[in-house]
CSV table of C-alpha atoms and ligand atoms in Angstrom, one decimal:
chain,number,residue,atom,x,y,z
A,14,UNK,CA,13.4,-132.1,-33.8
A,15,UNK,CA,12.2,-132.6,-30.6
A,16,UNK,CA,13.2,-134.2,-27.2
A,17,UNK,CA,12.0,-137.1,-25.7
A,18,UNK,CA,11.1,-134.9,-22.8
A,19,UNK,CA,9.2,-132.2,-24.8
A,20,UNK,CA,7.4,-135.0,-26.6
A,21,UNK,CA,6.3,-136.0,-23.1
A,22,UNK,CA,5.5,-132.9,-21.7
A,23,UNK,CA,2.9,-132.4,-24.5
A,24,UNK,CA,1.2,-135.5,-24.2
A,25,UNK,CA,0.8,-134.8,-20.5
A,26,UNK,CA,-0.7,-131.5,-20.9
A,27,UNK,CA,-3.0,-133.3,-23.8
A,28,UNK,CA,-4.2,-136.2,-21.7
A,29,UNK,CA,-4.4,-133.8,-18.2
A,30,UNK,CA,-7.7,-132.0,-20.6
A,31,UNK,CA,-9.0,-129.6,-22.7
A,32,UNK,CA,-8.5,-126.7,-20.5
A,33,UNK,CA,-5.7,-125.0,-19.0
A,34,UNK,CA,-3.7,-127.6,-17.3
A,35,UNK,CA,-1.4,-125.9,-14.0
A,36,UNK,CA,1.8,-126.2,-13.6
A,37,UNK,CA,1.7,-127.9,-10.7
A,38,UNK,CA,-0.5,-130.8,-12.0
A,39,UNK,CA,1.9,-131.0,-14.7
A,40,UNK,CA,5.0,-131.3,-11.7
A,41,UNK,CA,2.5,-134.0,-10.0
A,42,UNK,CA,1.8,-136.1,-13.4
A,43,UNK,CA,5.8,-135.5,-14.5
A,44,UNK,CA,6.8,-136.3,-11.1
A,45,UNK,CA,8.9,-133.1,-11.5
A,46,UNK,CA,9.9,-129.8,-9.8
A,47,UNK,CA,7.7,-126.8,-10.5
A,48,UNK,CA,10.3,-124.2,-12.0
A,49,UNK,CA,11.8,-127.6,-13.8
A,50,UNK,CA,7.7,-127.7,-15.5
A,51,UNK,CA,8.4,-123.7,-15.5
A,52,UNK,CA,11.6,-123.7,-17.9
A,53,UNK,CA,10.8,-126.2,-20.0
A,54,UNK,CA,7.1,-124.9,-20.4
A,55,UNK,CA,8.8,-121.8,-22.1
A,56,UNK,CA,10.9,-123.8,-24.4
A,57,UNK,CA,7.9,-125.4,-25.8
A,58,UNK,CA,6.4,-121.7,-25.7
A,59,UNK,CA,9.1,-120.1,-27.9
A,60,UNK,CA,8.8,-122.9,-30.3
A,61,UNK,CA,5.1,-122.4,-30.6
A,62,UNK,CA,4.0,-125.5,-29.4
A,63,UNK,CA,2.2,-124.3,-26.5
A,64,UNK,CA,0.5,-121.7,-25.3
A,65,UNK,CA,1.0,-120.0,-21.6
A,66,UNK,CA,-1.6,-117.8,-19.6
A,67,UNK,CA,-0.2,-116.2,-16.4
A,68,UNK,CA,-2.4,-117.5,-13.1
A,69,UNK,CA,-4.2,-120.2,-15.6
A,70,UNK,CA,-2.5,-122.7,-16.5
A,71,UNK,CA,-1.3,-123.7,-20.2
A,72,UNK,CA,-2.9,-125.3,-23.6
A,73,UNK,CA,-1.4,-127.0,-26.7
A,74,UNK,CA,-1.5,-124.9,-29.7
A,75,UNK,CA,-3.2,-126.9,-32.5
A,76,UNK,CA,1.1,-127.8,-33.9
A,77,UNK,CA,1.6,-129.1,-30.0
A,78,UNK,CA,-1.9,-130.8,-30.2
A,79,UNK,CA,-0.5,-132.9,-33.9
A,80,UNK,CA,2.8,-133.9,-31.6
A,81,UNK,CA,1.0,-135.1,-29.1
A,82,UNK,CA,-1.8,-136.8,-30.6
A,83,UNK,CA,1.6,-138.7,-33.0
A,84,UNK,CA,2.9,-139.5,-29.8
A,85,UNK,CA,-0.1,-140.7,-28.1
A,86,UNK,CA,-0.7,-143.1,-31.8
A,87,UNK,CA,3.1,-144.8,-31.4
A,88,UNK,CA,2.4,-145.3,-28.0
A,89,UNK,CA,-0.9,-147.1,-28.3
A,90,UNK,CA,0.3,-148.9,-31.8
A,91,UNK,CA,3.2,-150.3,-30.1
A,92,UNK,CA,1.7,-151.7,-27.3
A,93,UNK,CA,-0.9,-153.2,-29.9
A,94,UNK,CA,2.1,-154.7,-31.3
A,95,UNK,CA,3.6,-156.0,-28.4
A,96,UNK,CA,0.6,-157.4,-27.2
A,97,UNK,CA,-0.2,-159.0,-30.7
A,98,UNK,CA,2.8,-159.8,-32.1
A,99,UNK,CA,5.1,-160.4,-29.5
A,100,UNK,CA,2.8,-161.8,-26.6
A,101,UNK,CA,3.6,-159.3,-24.3
A,102,UNK,CA,0.6,-159.1,-21.2
A,103,UNK,CA,-1.0,-156.4,-21.2
A,104,UNK,CA,0.6,-155.2,-17.6
A,105,UNK,CA,4.0,-155.3,-19.6
A,106,UNK,CA,3.3,-153.0,-22.5
A,107,UNK,CA,2.9,-149.5,-21.3
A,108,UNK,CA,6.4,-149.2,-19.6
A,109,UNK,CA,7.8,-150.5,-23.1
A,110,UNK,CA,5.9,-148.5,-25.2
A,111,UNK,CA,6.7,-145.3,-23.3
A,112,UNK,CA,10.0,-145.6,-24.2
A,113,UNK,CA,10.0,-146.9,-27.9
A,114,UNK,CA,7.0,-144.1,-28.8
A,115,UNK,CA,9.7,-141.3,-28.9
A,116,UNK,CA,11.9,-143.2,-31.8
A,117,UNK,CA,10.1,-144.7,-34.3
A,118,UNK,CA,10.3,-143.2,-37.9
A,119,UNK,CA,6.9,-142.9,-39.6
A,120,UNK,CA,7.8,-145.9,-42.1
A,121,UNK,CA,8.0,-148.3,-38.7
A,122,UNK,CA,4.9,-146.6,-37.3
A,123,UNK,CA,3.3,-147.5,-41.2
A,124,UNK,CA,4.2,-150.7,-40.8
A,125,UNK,CA,3.0,-151.5,-37.6
A,126,UNK,CA,-0.1,-150.4,-38.2
A,127,UNK,CA,-0.4,-152.5,-41.7
A,128,UNK,CA,0.9,-155.5,-39.7
A,129,UNK,CA,-1.8,-155.4,-37.4
A,130,UNK,CA,-4.8,-154.4,-40.0
A,131,UNK,CA,-5.5,-150.4,-38.7
A,132,UNK,CA,-6.4,-151.2,-35.0
A,133,UNK,CA,-8.4,-149.0,-33.5
A,134,UNK,CA,-7.7,-150.2,-29.9
A,135,UNK,CA,-5.1,-150.7,-27.7
A,136,UNK,CA,-4.7,-153.5,-25.2
A,137,UNK,CA,-6.2,-151.5,-22.5
A,138,UNK,CA,-9.7,-150.9,-25.1
A,139,UNK,CA,-8.2,-147.0,-25.6
A,140,UNK,CA,-8.7,-145.4,-29.1
A,141,UNK,CA,-5.4,-145.6,-31.6
A,142,UNK,CA,-5.6,-142.1,-33.2
A,143,UNK,CA,-5.7,-142.5,-37.1
A,144,UNK,CA,-3.1,-141.5,-39.4
A,145,UNK,CA,-4.8,-138.4,-40.0
A,146,UNK,CA,-3.5,-137.6,-36.1
A,147,UNK,CA,-7.5,-136.0,-35.2
A,148,UNK,CA,-7.8,-136.4,-31.5
A,149,UNK,CA,-10.3,-139.4,-30.7
A,150,UNK,CA,-13.3,-139.2,-28.3
A,151,UNK,CA,-11.7,-140.2,-25.2
A,152,UNK,CA,-14.8,-139.3,-22.4
A,153,UNK,CA,-16.8,-141.4,-20.3
A,154,UNK,CA,-17.8,-142.8,-17.7
A,155,UNK,CA,-15.9,-144.7,-14.9
A,156,UNK,CA,-17.2,-147.5,-12.7
A,157,UNK,CA,-16.8,-145.4,-9.7
A,158,UNK,CA,-19.7,-143.3,-10.5
A,159,UNK,CA,-22.5,-146.1,-10.6
A,160,UNK,CA,-25.1,-147.3,-8.6
A,161,UNK,CA,-26.4,-150.8,-7.6
A,162,UNK,CA,-27.8,-152.5,-10.4
A,163,UNK,CA,-26.4,-150.8,-12.9
A,164,UNK,CA,-25.0,-153.3,-16.0
A,165,UNK,CA,-21.9,-151.7,-18.1
A,166,UNK,CA,-19.7,-153.0,-20.5
A,167,UNK,CA,-16.0,-152.4,-19.9
A,168,UNK,CA,-15.0,-149.9,-22.8
A,169,UNK,CA,-11.1,-149.5,-21.1
A,170,UNK,CA,-8.4,-149.7,-18.8
A,171,UNK,CA,-6.0,-147.0,-17.6
A,172,UNK,CA,-3.0,-148.5,-18.7
A,173,UNK,CA,-0.2,-147.5,-16.5
A,174,UNK,CA,-0.6,-149.7,-12.9
A,175,UNK,CA,0.7,-152.5,-14.0
A,176,UNK,CA,-0.4,-154.9,-10.4
A,177,UNK,CA,-3.9,-153.0,-11.1
A,178,UNK,CA,-4.6,-154.7,-14.7
A,179,UNK,CA,-2.6,-158.0,-13.7
A,180,UNK,CA,-5.5,-158.1,-11.3
A,181,UNK,CA,-8.4,-156.6,-13.2
A,182,UNK,CA,-7.4,-159.3,-15.5
A,183,UNK,CA,-7.6,-161.8,-13.4
A,184,UNK,CA,-11.5,-161.2,-12.0
A,185,UNK,CA,-12.5,-160.6,-15.9
A,186,UNK,CA,-12.9,-156.9,-15.5
A,187,UNK,CA,-11.1,-156.2,-19.4
A,188,UNK,CA,-12.8,-154.4,-22.4
A,189,UNK,CA,-15.7,-155.8,-23.7
A,190,UNK,CA,-16.5,-157.6,-20.3
A,191,UNK,CA,-19.9,-157.0,-18.8
A,192,UNK,CA,-20.3,-156.3,-15.3
A,193,UNK,CA,-23.2,-155.4,-12.6
A,194,UNK,CA,-22.8,-153.4,-10.2
A,195,UNK,CA,-23.4,-155.6,-6.8
A,196,UNK,CA,-22.8,-152.9,-4.0
A,197,UNK,CA,-21.7,-149.5,-3.6
A,198,UNK,CA,-20.3,-149.7,-0.1
A,199,UNK,CA,-20.2,-145.7,1.9
A,200,UNK,CA,-16.8,-146.1,2.1
A,201,UNK,CA,-15.1,-146.2,-1.0
A,202,UNK,CA,-15.2,-149.3,-2.4
A,203,UNK,CA,-17.4,-151.3,-5.6
A,204,UNK,CA,-18.0,-154.6,-5.7
A,205,UNK,CA,-19.1,-155.7,-9.3
A,206,UNK,CA,-19.8,-159.1,-10.9
A,207,UNK,CA,-18.7,-160.5,-14.3
A,208,UNK,CA,-19.4,-163.7,-16.1
A,209,UNK,CA,-18.6,-165.8,-13.0
A,210,UNK,CA,-17.8,-163.8,-10.0
A,211,UNK,CA,-17.7,-160.5,-7.8
A,212,UNK,CA,-14.8,-158.7,-6.9
A,213,UNK,CA,-14.3,-155.8,-5.1
A,214,UNK,CA,-12.5,-152.7,-5.8
A,215,UNK,CA,-11.6,-149.6,-3.9
A,216,UNK,CA,-12.9,-145.8,-5.5
A,217,UNK,CA,-9.1,-145.4,-6.7
A,218,UNK,CA,-9.3,-148.5,-8.8
A,219,UNK,CA,-12.5,-148.1,-10.4
A,220,UNK,CA,-12.0,-144.6,-11.5
A,221,UNK,CA,-9.8,-146.4,-13.6
A,222,UNK,CA,-11.8,-148.2,-15.6
A,223,UNK,CA,-14.5,-146.5,-18.0
A,224,UNK,CA,-17.3,-148.3,-18.7
A,225,UNK,CA,-20.4,-147.4,-21.8
A,226,UNK,CA,-24.0,-148.6,-20.9
A,227,UNK,CA,-25.0,-152.0,-21.5
A,228,UNK,CA,-27.2,-152.7,-24.4
A,229,UNK,CA,-31.0,-153.0,-23.3
A,230,UNK,CA,-31.4,-156.7,-24.7
A,231,UNK,CA,-34.1,-156.2,-27.4
B,318,ZN,ZN1,0.4,-147.4,-22.3
């Protein structure tokens, strides 16, 4: 059995990238000290879940990746269930899911998936890995990289800042929404037009919004 903390480390390595992840990055992401990270990575290495390379960083083994993807599947299924069945707001589901993701059984996971008819995306638009635990495609352009006049559709929004989520929701910047870039200010601010309003977003917030190119009308 892996502890919730171990699972969180594997998830963090998975989410921080395909390449080697540095101890310092992990320490910052998990809000712990570097020696703590080094210690835990040693344990995960002994169990064959990560590979460490001196001065480079850490990568997941195949087994480690499978564990990470399963935790992500739990997380996103739980978020979808909380939002759809229990009427949670999309800004509230992440913290609950962060706790519950480590504790549900395979049976529970299957039942939640079945109850929601195998959902493909969580309330923030992130892809829910399938039961085969293949890592889903999660690349994509973010709003802060666009230019004036670009028209895009919001695909997903990073899920971990409740205040940002509430703000984006209030202004219609949600998965599926069409947005057009009205103005890019030279000081790290981008103004986008949604259906019925304009909203200015600092780059830091715009970076959490993943978009896809809008289909040109035929
Ligand atoms: Zn989440």
